[in-house]
Coordinates of N, CA, C and O in Angstrom, one line a residue:
M1293 N 41.3 -156.2 -115.8 CA 40.7 -155.7 -114.6 C 39.2 -156.0 -114.6 O 38.6 -156.3 -113.6
T1294 N 38.6 -155.9 -115.8 CA 37.1 -156.3 -115.9 C 36.9 -157.8 -115.6 O 35.9 -158.1 -115.1
R1295 N 37.9 -158.6 -116.0 CA 37.7 -160.1 -115.6 C 37.7 -160.3 -114.1 O 36.9 -161.1 -113.6
I1296 N 38.6 -159.6 -113.4 CA 38.6 -159.7 -112.0 C 37.3 -159.2 -111.4 O 36.7 -159.9 -110.5
L1297 N 36.8 -158.1 -111.9 CA 35.5 -157.6 -111.4 C 34.4 -158.5 -111.7 O 33.4 -158.6 -110.9
A1298 N 34.5 -159.2 -112.9 CA 33.4 -160.1 -113.3 C 33.3 -161.3 -112.4 O 32.2 -161.9 -112.2
T1299 N 34.5 -161.8 -111.9 CA 34.5 -163.0 -111.0 C 34.2 -162.6 -109.5 O 33.9 -163.5 -108.8
L1300 N 34.2 -161.4 -109.2 CA 33.9 -161.0 -107.8 C 32.6 -161.5 -107.3 O 32.5 -162.0 -106.2
P1301 N 31.5 -161.3 -108.0 CA 30.2 -161.8 -107.5 C 30.2 -163.4 -107.2 O 29.6 -163.9 -106.3
I1302 N 30.9 -164.1 -108.1 CA 31.0 -165.5 -107.9 C 31.8 -165.9 -106.6 O 31.4 -166.7 -105.9
L1303 N 32.8 -165.2 -106.4 CA 33.6 -165.4 -105.2 C 32.8 -165.1 -103.9 O 32.9 -165.8 -103.0
I1304 N 32.1 -164.0 -104.0 CA 31.3 -163.6 -102.8 C 30.2 -164.7 -102.6 O 29.9 -165.1 -101.5
A1305 N 29.5 -165.2 -103.7 CA 28.5 -166.2 -103.6 C 29.1 -167.5 -103.0 O 28.5 -168.1 -102.1
L1306 N 30.3 -167.9 -103.4 CA 31.0 -169.1 -102.8 C 31.2 -168.9 -101.3 O 31.1 -169.8 -100.5
M1307 N 31.7 -167.7 -100.9 CA 32.0 -167.5 -99.5 C 30.7 -167.5 -98.7 O 30.7 -168.1 -97.6
V1308 N 29.7 -166.9 -99.2 CA 28.4 -166.9 -98.4 C 27.8 -168.3 -98.4 O 27.4 -168.8 -97.3
G1309 N 27.9 -169.0 -99.5 CA 27.4 -170.4 -99.5 C 28.2 -171.3 -98.5 O 27.6 -172.1 -97.8
G1310 N 29.5 -171.1 -98.5 CA 30.3 -171.9 -97.5 C 30.0 -171.6 -96.1 O 29.9 -172.5 -95.3
F1311 N 29.7 -170.3 -95.8 CA 29.3 -170.0 -94.4 C 28.0 -170.6 -94.1 O 27.9 -171.1 -92.9
F1312 N 27.0 -170.6 -95.0 CA 25.8 -171.3 -94.7 C 25.9 -172.8 -94.5 O 25.3 -173.4 -93.6
L1313 N 26.7 -173.4 -95.3 CA 27.0 -174.9 -95.1 C 27.6 -175.2 -93.8 O 27.2 -176.1 -93.1
W1314 N 28.5 -174.3 -93.4 CA 29.2 -174.5 -92.1 C 28.2 -174.3 -91.0 O 28.1 -175.1 -90.0
G1315 N 27.3 -173.4 -91.1 CA 26.3 -173.1 -90.1 C 25.2 -174.2 -90.0 O 24.6 -174.5 -88.9
L1316 N 24.9 -174.9 -91.1 CA 23.9 -175.9 -91.1 C 24.5 -177.3 -90.7 O 23.7 -178.3 -90.7
N1317 N 25.8 -177.4 -90.5 CA 26.4 -178.7 -90.1 C 25.8 -179.2 -88.8 O 25.9 -178.6 -87.8
P1318 N 25.1 -180.4 -88.9 CA 24.4 -180.9 -87.7 C 25.4 -181.3 -86.6 O 25.0 -181.4 -85.4
D1319 N 26.7 -181.5 -86.9 CA 27.6 -181.9 -85.9 C 28.3 -180.7 -85.2 O 29.0 -180.9 -84.2
R1320 N 28.0 -179.5 -85.7 CA 28.5 -178.3 -85.1 C 27.7 -177.9 -83.8 O 26.5 -177.9 -83.9
D1321 N 28.4 -177.7 -82.7 CA 27.8 -177.3 -81.5 C 28.0 -175.8 -81.3 O 29.1 -175.3 -81.1
P1322 N 26.9 -175.0 -81.5 CA 27.1 -173.5 -81.4 C 27.5 -173.1 -80.0 O 28.0 -172.0 -79.8
N1323 N 27.3 -173.9 -79.0 CA 27.8 -173.5 -77.6 C 29.2 -173.9 -77.4 O 29.8 -173.5 -76.3
A1324 N 29.8 -174.6 -78.3 CA 31.2 -175.0 -78.1 C 32.2 -173.9 -78.5 O 32.9 -173.9 -79.5
I1325 N 32.2 -172.8 -77.7 CA 33.1 -171.7 -77.9 C 34.3 -171.9 -77.0 O 34.2 -172.1 -75.8
P1326 N 35.4 -172.1 -77.6 CA 36.6 -172.3 -76.8 C 36.9 -171.2 -75.8 O 36.7 -170.0 -76.1
S1327 N 37.4 -171.6 -74.7 CA 37.8 -170.5 -73.7 C 39.3 -170.7 -73.4 O 39.8 -171.8 -73.2
V1328 N 40.0 -169.5 -73.5 CA 41.4 -169.6 -73.2 C 41.7 -169.8 -71.7 O 42.8 -170.0 -71.2
L1329 N 40.6 -169.7 -70.9 CA 40.8 -169.8 -69.4 C 40.8 -171.2 -68.9 O 41.3 -171.5 -67.8
I1330 N 40.4 -172.2 -69.8 CA 40.4 -173.6 -69.3 C 41.8 -174.0 -69.0 O 42.8 -173.7 -69.8
S1331 N 42.0 -174.6 -67.8 CA 43.3 -175.0 -67.3 C 44.2 -173.8 -66.8 O 45.4 -174.0 -66.5
Q1332 N 43.6 -172.6 -66.8 CA 44.3 -171.4 -66.3 C 43.8 -171.0 -64.9 O 42.6 -171.3 -64.6
Q1333 N 44.5 -170.2 -64.2 CA 44.0 -169.6 -63.0 C 42.9 -168.6 -63.3 O 42.9 -168.0 -64.4
V1334 N 42.0 -168.5 -62.4 CA 40.9 -167.5 -62.6 C 41.5 -166.1 -62.8 O 42.6 -165.8 -62.2
P1335 N 40.9 -165.3 -63.6 CA 41.5 -164.0 -63.8 C 41.5 -163.1 -62.6 O 40.7 -163.3 -61.6
E1336 N 42.3 -162.1 -62.6 CA 42.3 -161.1 -61.5 C 41.1 -160.2 -61.5 O 40.8 -159.6 -62.6
F1337 N 40.3 -160.2 -60.5 CA 39.1 -159.3 -60.4 C 38.8 -159.1 -58.9 O 39.1 -160.0 -58.1
D1338 N 38.1 -158.1 -58.6 CA 37.6 -157.8 -57.3 C 36.4 -157.0 -57.4 O 36.4 -155.8 -57.7
L1339 N 35.2 -157.6 -57.1 CA 33.9 -156.9 -57.3 C 33.2 -156.7 -56.0 O 33.2 -157.5 -55.1
A1340 N 32.7 -155.5 -55.9 CA 31.9 -155.1 -54.7 C 30.6 -155.9 -54.7 O 30.2 -156.4 -55.7
P1341 N 30.0 -156.0 -53.5 CA 28.7 -156.6 -53.4 C 27.7 -155.8 -54.2 O 27.8 -154.6 -54.4
V1342 N 26.6 -156.5 -54.5 CA 25.5 -155.8 -55.1 C 24.8 -155.0 -54.1 O 24.4 -155.6 -53.0
A1343 N 24.6 -153.7 -54.3 CA 24.0 -152.8 -53.3 C 22.6 -153.3 -52.9 O 21.8 -153.6 -53.8
G1344 N 22.4 -153.5 -51.6 CA 21.1 -153.9 -51.1 C 21.0 -155.4 -50.9 O 20.1 -155.9 -50.2
V1345 N 21.9 -156.2 -51.5 CA 21.9 -157.7 -51.3 C 22.9 -157.9 -50.1 O 24.0 -157.5 -50.1
N1346 N 22.4 -158.6 -49.1 CA 23.1 -158.8 -47.9 C 24.1 -160.0 -47.9 O 24.1 -160.8 -47.0
I1347 N 24.9 -160.1 -49.0 CA 26.0 -161.1 -49.0 C 27.2 -160.4 -49.6 O 27.1 -159.4 -50.3
P1348 N 28.4 -160.9 -49.3 CA 29.7 -160.2 -49.8 C 29.8 -160.3 -51.3 O 29.2 -161.1 -52.0
G1349 N 30.7 -159.4 -51.7 CA 31.1 -159.4 -53.1 C 32.0 -160.6 -53.5 O 32.1 -161.5 -52.7
L1350 N 32.6 -160.5 -54.7 CA 33.4 -161.7 -55.1 C 34.7 -161.2 -55.7 O 34.7 -160.2 -56.5
A1351 N 35.7 -161.9 -55.4 CA 37.1 -161.5 -55.9 C 37.8 -162.8 -56.2 O 37.4 -163.9 -55.8
R1352 N 38.9 -162.7 -56.9 CA 39.7 -163.8 -57.3 C 40.1 -164.6 -56.0 O 40.2 -165.8 -56.0
A1353 N 40.5 -163.9 -54.9 CA 40.9 -164.5 -53.7 C 39.8 -165.5 -53.1 O 40.2 -166.5 -52.5
D1354 N 38.6 -165.3 -53.4 CA 37.5 -166.1 -52.9 C 37.4 -167.4 -53.7 O 36.8 -168.4 -53.3
L1355 N 38.1 -167.5 -54.8 CA 38.0 -168.7 -55.7 C 39.3 -169.5 -55.6 O 39.5 -170.5 -56.4
T1356 N 40.2 -169.2 -54.7 CA 41.4 -170.0 -54.5 C 41.4 -170.5 -53.0 O 40.9 -169.8 -52.1
G1357 N 42.1 -171.6 -52.8 CA 42.2 -172.1 -51.5 C 41.0 -172.7 -50.9 O 40.8 -172.8 -49.7
N1358 N 40.1 -173.2 -51.8 CA 38.8 -173.8 -51.3 C 39.0 -175.4 -51.2 O 39.8 -175.9 -51.9
P1359 N 38.3 -176.0 -50.4 CA 38.4 -177.5 -50.2 C 37.9 -178.3 -51.4 O 38.3 -179.5 -51.5
G1360 N 37.1 -177.7 -52.3 CA 36.6 -178.4 -53.4 C 36.2 -177.4 -54.5 O 36.4 -176.2 -54.3
P1361 N 35.7 -177.9 -55.6 CA 35.4 -177.0 -56.7 C 34.2 -176.1 -56.3 O 33.4 -176.4 -55.5
V1362 N 34.2 -174.9 -57.0 CA 33.1 -174.0 -56.8 C 32.6 -173.7 -58.2 O 33.3 -173.8 -59.2
V1363 N 31.3 -173.2 -58.3 CA 30.7 -172.9 -59.5 C 30.5 -171.4 -59.5 O 30.0 -170.8 -58.6
V1364 N 30.9 -170.7 -60.7 CA 30.7 -169.3 -60.8 C 29.8 -169.1 -62.0 O 30.0 -169.5 -63.1
N1365 N 28.7 -168.4 -61.7 CA 27.6 -168.2 -62.6 C 27.6 -166.7 -62.9 O 27.5 -165.8 -62.0
V1366 N 27.6 -166.3 -64.2 CA 27.5 -164.9 -64.7 C 26.0 -164.7 -65.1 O 25.6 -165.5 -66.0
F1367 N 25.4 -163.8 -64.5 CA 23.9 -163.7 -64.7 C 23.5 -162.2 -64.6 O 24.3 -161.3 -64.2
A1368 N 22.3 -161.9 -65.1 CA 21.7 -160.6 -65.0 C 20.2 -160.7 -64.9 O 19.6 -161.6 -65.4
S1369 N 19.6 -159.7 -64.3 CA 18.1 -159.8 -64.1 C 17.4 -159.5 -65.5 O 16.3 -160.0 -65.7
W1370 N 18.1 -158.8 -66.4 CA 17.5 -158.6 -67.7 C 17.6 -159.7 -68.7 O 17.1 -159.7 -69.8
C1371 N 18.3 -160.8 -68.2 CA 18.5 -162.0 -69.1 C 17.5 -163.0 -68.9 O 17.3 -163.6 -67.8
V1372 N 16.6 -163.2 -69.9 CA 15.5 -164.2 -69.8 C 16.0 -165.6 -69.6 O 15.5 -166.3 -68.7
P1373 N 17.1 -166.1 -70.3 CA 17.6 -167.5 -70.0 C 18.1 -167.6 -68.6 O 18.1 -168.7 -68.0
C1374 N 18.6 -166.5 -68.0 CA 19.1 -166.6 -66.6 C 18.0 -166.9 -65.7 O 18.1 -167.7 -64.7
R1375 N 16.8 -166.4 -66.0 CA 15.6 -166.7 -65.1 C 15.3 -168.2 -65.2 O 15.0 -168.8 -64.2
A1376 N 15.4 -168.8 -66.4 CA 15.1 -170.2 -66.5 C 16.1 -171.0 -65.8 O 15.8 -172.1 -65.2
E1377 N 17.4 -170.6 -65.9 CA 18.5 -171.3 -65.3 C 18.5 -171.2 -63.8 O 19.0 -172.1 -63.1
H1378 N 17.9 -170.2 -63.2 CA 18.0 -169.9 -61.8 C 17.5 -171.1 -61.0 O 18.1 -171.4 -60.0
A1379 N 16.4 -171.6 -61.4 CA 15.8 -172.8 -60.6 C 16.7 -174.0 -60.6 O 16.8 -174.7 -59.6
V1380 N 17.4 -174.2 -61.7 CA 18.3 -175.4 -61.8 C 19.5 -175.1 -60.9 O 19.8 -176.0 -60.1
L1381 N 20.0 -173.9 -60.9 CA 21.2 -173.7 -60.0 C 20.7 -173.7 -58.5 O 21.5 -174.3 -57.7
T1382 N 19.6 -173.2 -58.2 CA 19.1 -173.3 -56.9 C 18.9 -174.7 -56.4 O 19.3 -175.1 -55.3
R1383 N 18.4 -175.6 -57.3 CA 18.3 -177.0 -57.0 C 19.6 -177.7 -56.8 O 19.8 -178.5 -55.9
M1384 N 20.6 -177.3 -57.6 CA 22.0 -177.9 -57.4 C 22.5 -177.5 -56.0 O 23.2 -178.3 -55.4
V1385 N 22.3 -176.3 -55.6 CA 22.8 -175.8 -54.3 C 22.1 -176.6 -53.2 O 22.8 -177.1 -52.3
E1386 N 20.8 -176.7 -53.3 CA 20.0 -177.3 -52.2 C 20.2 -178.9 -52.1 O 20.3 -179.4 -51.1
R1387 N 20.3 -179.5 -53.3 CA 20.3 -181.0 -53.3 C 21.8 -181.5 -53.4 O 22.0 -182.6 -52.9
N1388 N 22.6 -180.8 -54.0 CA 24.0 -181.4 -54.3 C 25.1 -180.6 -53.6 O 26.3 -180.8 -53.9
S1389 N 24.7 -179.7 -52.7 CA 25.7 -178.9 -51.9 C 26.7 -178.2 -52.8 O 27.9 -178.2 -52.5
V1390 N 26.3 -177.7 -53.9 CA 27.1 -177.0 -54.8 C 27.4 -175.6 -54.2 O 26.5 -175.0 -53.7
R1391 N 28.7 -175.2 -54.2 CA 29.0 -173.9 -53.7 C 28.9 -172.9 -54.9 O 29.7 -173.0 -55.9
L1392 N 27.9 -172.0 -54.9 CA 27.6 -171.2 -56.1 C 28.0 -169.8 -55.8 O 27.6 -169.2 -54.8
M1393 N 28.8 -169.2 -56.7 CA 29.2 -167.8 -56.6 C 28.6 -167.1 -57.8 O 28.5 -167.7 -58.9
G1394 N 28.3 -165.8 -57.7 CA 27.7 -165.1 -58.8 C 28.5 -163.9 -59.2 O 29.1 -163.2 -58.4
I1395 N 28.4 -163.6 -60.5 CA 28.9 -162.3 -61.1 C 27.7 -161.7 -61.7 O 27.1 -162.2 -62.7
N1396 N 27.2 -160.6 -61.1 CA 26.0 -159.9 -61.7 C 26.5 -158.9 -62.7 O 27.1 -157.9 -62.4
Y1397 N 26.2 -159.3 -64.0 CA 26.8 -158.6 -65.2 C 26.0 -157.5 -65.7 O 24.8 -157.7 -66.1
K1398 N 26.5 -156.3 -65.7 CA 25.9 -155.1 -66.2 C 24.4 -154.9 -65.9 O 23.6 -154.8 -66.7
D1399 N 24.2 -155.0 -64.6 CA 22.8 -155.0 -64.1 C 22.7 -153.8 -63.0 O 23.6 -153.6 -62.3
K1400 N 21.5 -153.2 -63.0 CA 21.3 -152.2 -62.0 C 21.1 -152.9 -60.7 O 20.3 -153.9 -60.6
P1401 N 21.7 -152.4 -59.6 CA 21.6 -153.1 -58.3 C 20.2 -153.3 -57.9 O 19.8 -154.4 -57.4
E1402 N 19.3 -152.3 -58.1 CA 17.9 -152.4 -57.7 C 17.2 -153.5 -58.5 O 16.3 -154.2 -57.9
D1403 N 17.5 -153.7 -59.7 CA 16.9 -154.8 -60.5 C 17.4 -156.1 -60.0 O 16.6 -157.1 -60.0
A1404 N 18.7 -156.2 -59.8 CA 19.3 -157.5 -59.3 C 18.7 -157.9 -57.9 O 18.3 -159.0 -57.7
L1405 N 18.5 -156.9 -57.1 CA 17.9 -157.1 -55.7 C 16.5 -157.6 -55.9 O 16.1 -158.6 -55.2
A1406 N 15.7 -157.0 -56.7 CA 14.3 -157.4 -56.9 C 14.2 -158.8 -57.5 O 13.4 -159.6 -57.1
W1407 N 15.1 -159.1 -58.4 CA 15.2 -160.4 -59.1 C 15.5 -161.5 -58.0 O 14.8 -162.5 -58.0
L1408 N 16.5 -161.2 -57.2 CA 16.8 -162.2 -56.1 C 15.8 -162.3 -55.1 O 15.5 -163.4 -54.5
D1409 N 15.1 -161.2 -54.8 CA 14.0 -161.3 -53.8 C 12.8 -162.1 -54.3 O 12.2 -162.9 -53.6
E1410 N 12.6 -162.0 -55.6 CA 11.5 -162.8 -56.3 C 11.8 -164.3 -56.4 O 11.0 -165.1 -56.1
L1411 N 13.1 -164.6 -56.9 CA 13.4 -166.0 -57.2 C 14.2 -166.7 -56.1 O 14.3 -167.9 -56.1
G1412 N 14.7 -166.0 -55.1 CA 15.5 -166.6 -54.1 C 17.0 -166.4 -54.4 O 17.3 -166.1 -55.6
N1413 N 17.8 -166.5 -53.4 CA 19.2 -166.3 -53.6 C 20.0 -167.5 -53.3 O 20.3 -167.8 -52.1
P1414 N 20.5 -168.3 -54.3 CA 21.3 -169.5 -54.0 C 22.8 -169.2 -53.9 O 23.6 -170.1 -53.7
Y1415 N 23.2 -167.9 -54.1 CA 24.6 -167.6 -54.2 C 25.2 -167.4 -52.8 O 24.6 -166.7 -52.0
E1416 N 26.4 -167.8 -52.7 CA 27.2 -167.6 -51.5 C 27.8 -166.2 -51.5 O 27.9 -165.6 -50.4
R1417 N 28.2 -165.8 -52.7 CA 28.8 -164.4 -52.8 C 28.3 -163.9 -54.2 O 28.2 -164.7 -55.1
I1418 N 28.1 -162.6 -54.3 CA 27.8 -162.0 -55.7 C 28.6 -160.8 -55.8 O 28.5 -159.9 -55.0
G1419 N 29.4 -160.7 -56.9 CA 30.1 -159.5 -57.2 C 29.3 -158.7 -58.3 O 28.7 -159.3 -59.2
S1420 N 29.3 -157.4 -58.1 CA 28.5 -156.5 -59.0 C 29.5 -156.1 -60.1 O 30.4 -155.3 -59.9
D1421 N 29.3 -156.5 -61.3 CA 30.1 -156.1 -62.5 C 29.4 -155.1 -63.3 O 28.9 -155.4 -64.4
L1422 N 29.3 -153.9 -62.8 CA 28.5 -152.9 -63.4 C 29.0 -152.5 -64.8 O 28.2 -152.3 -65.7
N1423 N 30.3 -152.4 -64.9 CA 30.8 -151.9 -66.2 C 31.2 -153.1 -67.1 O 31.7 -152.9 -68.3
G1424 N 31.1 -154.3 -66.7 CA 31.4 -155.5 -67.5 C 32.9 -155.8 -67.6 O 33.3 -156.7 -68.4
R1425 N 33.7 -155.2 -66.8 CA 35.2 -155.4 -66.9 C 35.5 -156.8 -66.5 O 36.4 -157.5 -67.1
A1426 N 34.9 -157.3 -65.4 CA 35.2 -158.7 -65.0 C 34.7 -159.7 -66.0 O 35.4 -160.7 -66.3
G1427 N 33.6 -159.4 -66.7 CA 33.1 -160.2 -67.8 C 34.2 -160.3 -68.9 O 34.4 -161.4 -69.5
I1428 N 34.8 -159.2 -69.2 CA 35.9 -159.2 -70.2 C 37.0 -160.1 -69.7 O 37.6 -160.9 -70.5
E1429 N 37.4 -160.0 -68.5 CA 38.5 -160.8 -67.9 C 38.2 -162.3 -68.0 O 39.1 -163.1 -68.2
W1430 N 36.9 -162.6 -67.7 CA 36.5 -164.0 -67.8 C 36.3 -164.5 -69.2 O 36.0 -165.6 -69.5
G1431 N 36.2 -163.5 -70.2 CA 36.1 -163.9 -71.6 C 34.7 -164.3 -71.9 O 34.5 -165.1 -72.8
I1432 N 33.7 -163.8 -71.2 CA 32.3 -164.2 -71.5 C 31.8 -163.6 -72.8 O 32.2 -162.6 -73.2
S1433 N 30.9 -164.4 -73.5 CA 30.4 -163.9 -74.7 C 28.9 -163.5 -74.6 O 28.3 -163.0 -75.5
G1434 N 28.4 -163.6 -73.4 CA 27.0 -163.2 -73.1 C 26.6 -163.9 -71.8 O 27.4 -164.6 -71.2
V1435 N 25.4 -163.6 -71.4 CA 24.9 -164.2 -70.1 C 23.7 -165.1 -70.5 O 23.0 -164.9 -71.5
P1436 N 23.5 -166.2 -69.8 CA 24.4 -166.7 -68.7 C 25.6 -167.5 -69.2 O 25.5 -168.1 -70.3
E1437 N 26.6 -167.5 -68.4 CA 27.7 -168.5 -68.6 C 28.1 -169.0 -67.2 O 28.0 -168.2 -66.2
T1438 N 28.5 -170.2 -67.2 CA 28.8 -170.8 -65.9 C 30.1 -171.6 -65.9 O 30.3 -172.3 -66.9
F1439 N 30.9 -171.4 -64.9 CA 32.2 -172.0 -64.9 C 32.3 -172.9 -63.7 O 31.7 -172.6 -62.6
I1440 N 33.2 -173.9 -63.8 CA 33.5 -174.7 -62.6 C 35.0 -174.4 -62.4 O 35.9 -174.5 -63.3
V1441 N 35.3 -174.0 -61.1 CA 36.7 -173.7 -60.8 C 37.1 -174.6 -59.7 O 36.4 -174.9 -58.7
S1442 N 38.3 -175.1 -59.9 CA 38.9 -176.1 -58.8 C 39.1 -175.3 -57.5 O 39.2 -174.1 -57.5
G1443 N 39.3 -176.1 -56.5 CA 39.6 -175.5 -55.2 C 40.8 -174.6 -55.2 O 40.9 -173.7 -54.4
A1444 N 41.7 -174.9 -56.1 CA 43.0 -174.2 -56.2 C 42.8 -172.9 -57.0 O 43.8 -172.2 -57.2
G1445 N 41.7 -172.8 -57.7 CA 41.5 -171.6 -58.5 C 41.7 -171.8 -59.9 O 41.9 -170.8 -60.7
T1446 N 41.7 -173.0 -60.4 CA 41.9 -173.2 -61.9 C 40.6 -173.4 -62.5 O 39.7 -174.1 -62.0
V1447 N 40.4 -172.7 -63.6 CA 39.1 -172.9 -64.4 C 39.2 -174.2 -65.1 O 40.0 -174.5 -65.9
L1448 N 38.2 -175.1 -64.7 CA 38.1 -176.4 -65.3 C 37.1 -176.6 -66.4 O 37.3 -177.4 -67.3
Y1449 N 36.1 -175.8 -66.4 CA 35.0 -176.0 -67.3 C 34.2 -174.8 -67.5 O 34.1 -173.9 -66.6
R1450 N 33.6 -174.6 -68.7 CA 32.8 -173.4 -69.0 C 31.6 -173.9 -69.8 O 31.7 -174.7 -70.7
Y1451 N 30.4 -173.5 -69.3 CA 29.2 -173.7 -70.0 C 28.6 -172.4 -70.5 O 28.3 -171.5 -69.8
V1452 N 28.4 -172.3 -71.8 CA 27.8 -171.1 -72.5 C 26.3 -171.3 -72.6 O 25.9 -172.3 -73.2
G1453 N 25.6 -170.4 -72.1 CA 24.1 -170.5 -72.2 C 23.5 -171.0 -70.9 O 24.2 -171.3 -70.0
P1454 N 22.2 -171.1 -70.9 CA 21.5 -171.6 -69.7 C 21.7 -173.1 -69.4 O 21.6 -173.9 -70.4
V1455 N 22.0 -173.5 -68.2 CA 22.1 -174.9 -67.9 C 20.6 -175.4 -67.6 O 20.2 -175.4 -66.4
V1456 N 19.9 -175.6 -68.7 CA 18.5 -175.9 -68.6 C 18.2 -177.1 -69.5 O 18.7 -177.1 -70.6
G1457 N 17.5 -178.1 -69.0 CA 17.1 -179.2 -69.8 C 17.9 -180.4 -69.5 O 19.1 -180.3 -68.9
P1458 N 17.4 -181.6 -69.7 CA 18.1 -182.8 -69.3 C 19.5 -183.0 -69.8 O 20.4 -183.3 -69.1
E1459 N 19.7 -182.6 -71.1 CA 21.0 -182.8 -71.7 C 22.0 -181.8 -71.1 O 23.2 -182.2 -70.7
A1460 N 21.7 -180.6 -70.9 CA 22.6 -179.5 -70.4 C 22.9 -179.8 -68.9 O 24.0 -179.7 -68.5
E1461 N 21.8 -180.2 -68.2 CA 22.0 -180.5 -66.7 C 22.9 -181.7 -66.6 O 23.8 -181.8 -65.7
A1462 N 22.7 -182.8 -67.4 CA 23.6 -183.9 -67.3 C 25.0 -183.6 -67.7 O 26.0 -184.1 -67.0
E1463 N 25.2 -182.8 -68.7 CA 26.6 -182.4 -69.1 C 27.3 -181.6 -67.9 O 28.4 -181.9 -67.6
F1464 N 26.5 -180.7 -67.4 CA 27.1 -179.9 -66.3 C 27.4 -180.8 -65.1 O 28.4 -180.6 -64.4
S1465 N 26.5 -181.6 -64.7 CA 26.6 -182.5 -63.5 C 27.8 -183.4 -63.7 O 28.6 -183.7 -62.8
T1466 N 28.0 -183.9 -64.9 CA 29.2 -184.8 -65.2 C 30.5 -184.0 -65.0 O 31.4 -184.5 -64.4
A1467 N 30.5 -182.8 -65.5 CA 31.7 -182.0 -65.4 C 32.0 -181.7 -63.9 O 33.1 -181.7 -63.5
L1468 N 30.9 -181.4 -63.2 CA 31.1 -181.1 -61.7 C 31.6 -182.4 -61.0 O 32.4 -182.3 -60.1
A1469 N 31.0 -183.5 -61.3 CA 31.4 -184.8 -60.7 C 32.9 -185.1 -61.0 O 33.6 -185.5 -60.1
E1470 N 33.3 -184.8 -62.2 CA 34.7 -185.0 -62.5 C 35.6 -184.0 -61.8 O 36.7 -184.4 -61.3
A1471 N 35.2 -182.8 -61.6 CA 36.0 -181.8 -60.8 C 36.1 -182.3 -59.4 O 37.1 -182.1 -58.7
R1472 N 35.0 -182.8 -58.8 CA 35.0 -183.3 -57.4 C 35.9 -184.5 -57.3 O 36.6 -184.7 -56.3
A1473 N 35.8 -185.4 -58.3 CA 36.6 -186.6 -58.2 C 38.1 -186.3 -58.3 O 38.9 -187.0 -57.7
A1474 N 38.4 -185.3 -59.1 CA 39.8 -184.9 -59.2 C 40.4 -184.4 -57.9 O 41.6 -184.6 -57.6
K1475 N 39.5 -183.9 -57.1 CA 39.9 -183.3 -55.8 C 39.9 -184.4 -54.7 O 40.7 -184.3 -53.7
A1476 N 39.2 -185.5 -54.9 CA 39.1 -186.6 -53.9 C 40.4 -187.1 -53.6 O 41.2 -187.4 -54.5
P1477 N 40.7 -187.4 -52.3 CA 42.0 -187.9 -52.0 C 42.2 -189.4 -52.5 O 41.2 -190.1 -52.6
R1478 N 43.4 -189.7 -52.9 CA 43.7 -191.0 -53.4 C 43.8 -192.0 -52.3 O 44.3 -191.7 -51.2
T1479 N 43.3 -193.2 -52.5 CA 43.4 -194.2 -51.4 C 44.4 -195.3 -51.8 O 44.8 -195.4 -52.9

């Protein structure tokens, strides 16, 4: 029994060392969190509008039967990276005719309203997810997260973190172009 106890610190040190080596791997992408929703229909949810914001809420029905892909962004006014990402999303809507839907995650309506008043509102619809239930259904790990949903309501792509910077914007734009091309009629 004392031999087993004597080797315990060595085993713990090996486990901790292995974890650090895994974390330091330069080929590992910390944003590459797999989603079980990819290639699945959007989850069932029905969110009321954000109080005071003059646009409708968001439900699963709004993400099916569309002529092309839509983008669903999960955001909150208390989220600093969301603020940085907001300008990028606004630009995508204005320049690239992206249809942007929002899920306002665990946010006070008055804070969300003030945030949108300050930064502008690029969203076509925003559902208020006060208790975070829709976030659970979407499998989010934090905010911001952004999804591309096909016109038929299939989740095609998930981006974890802010879509900010040339690399992130290029990756997201490529995924959106692929989603649009998949919808384009064959000639």
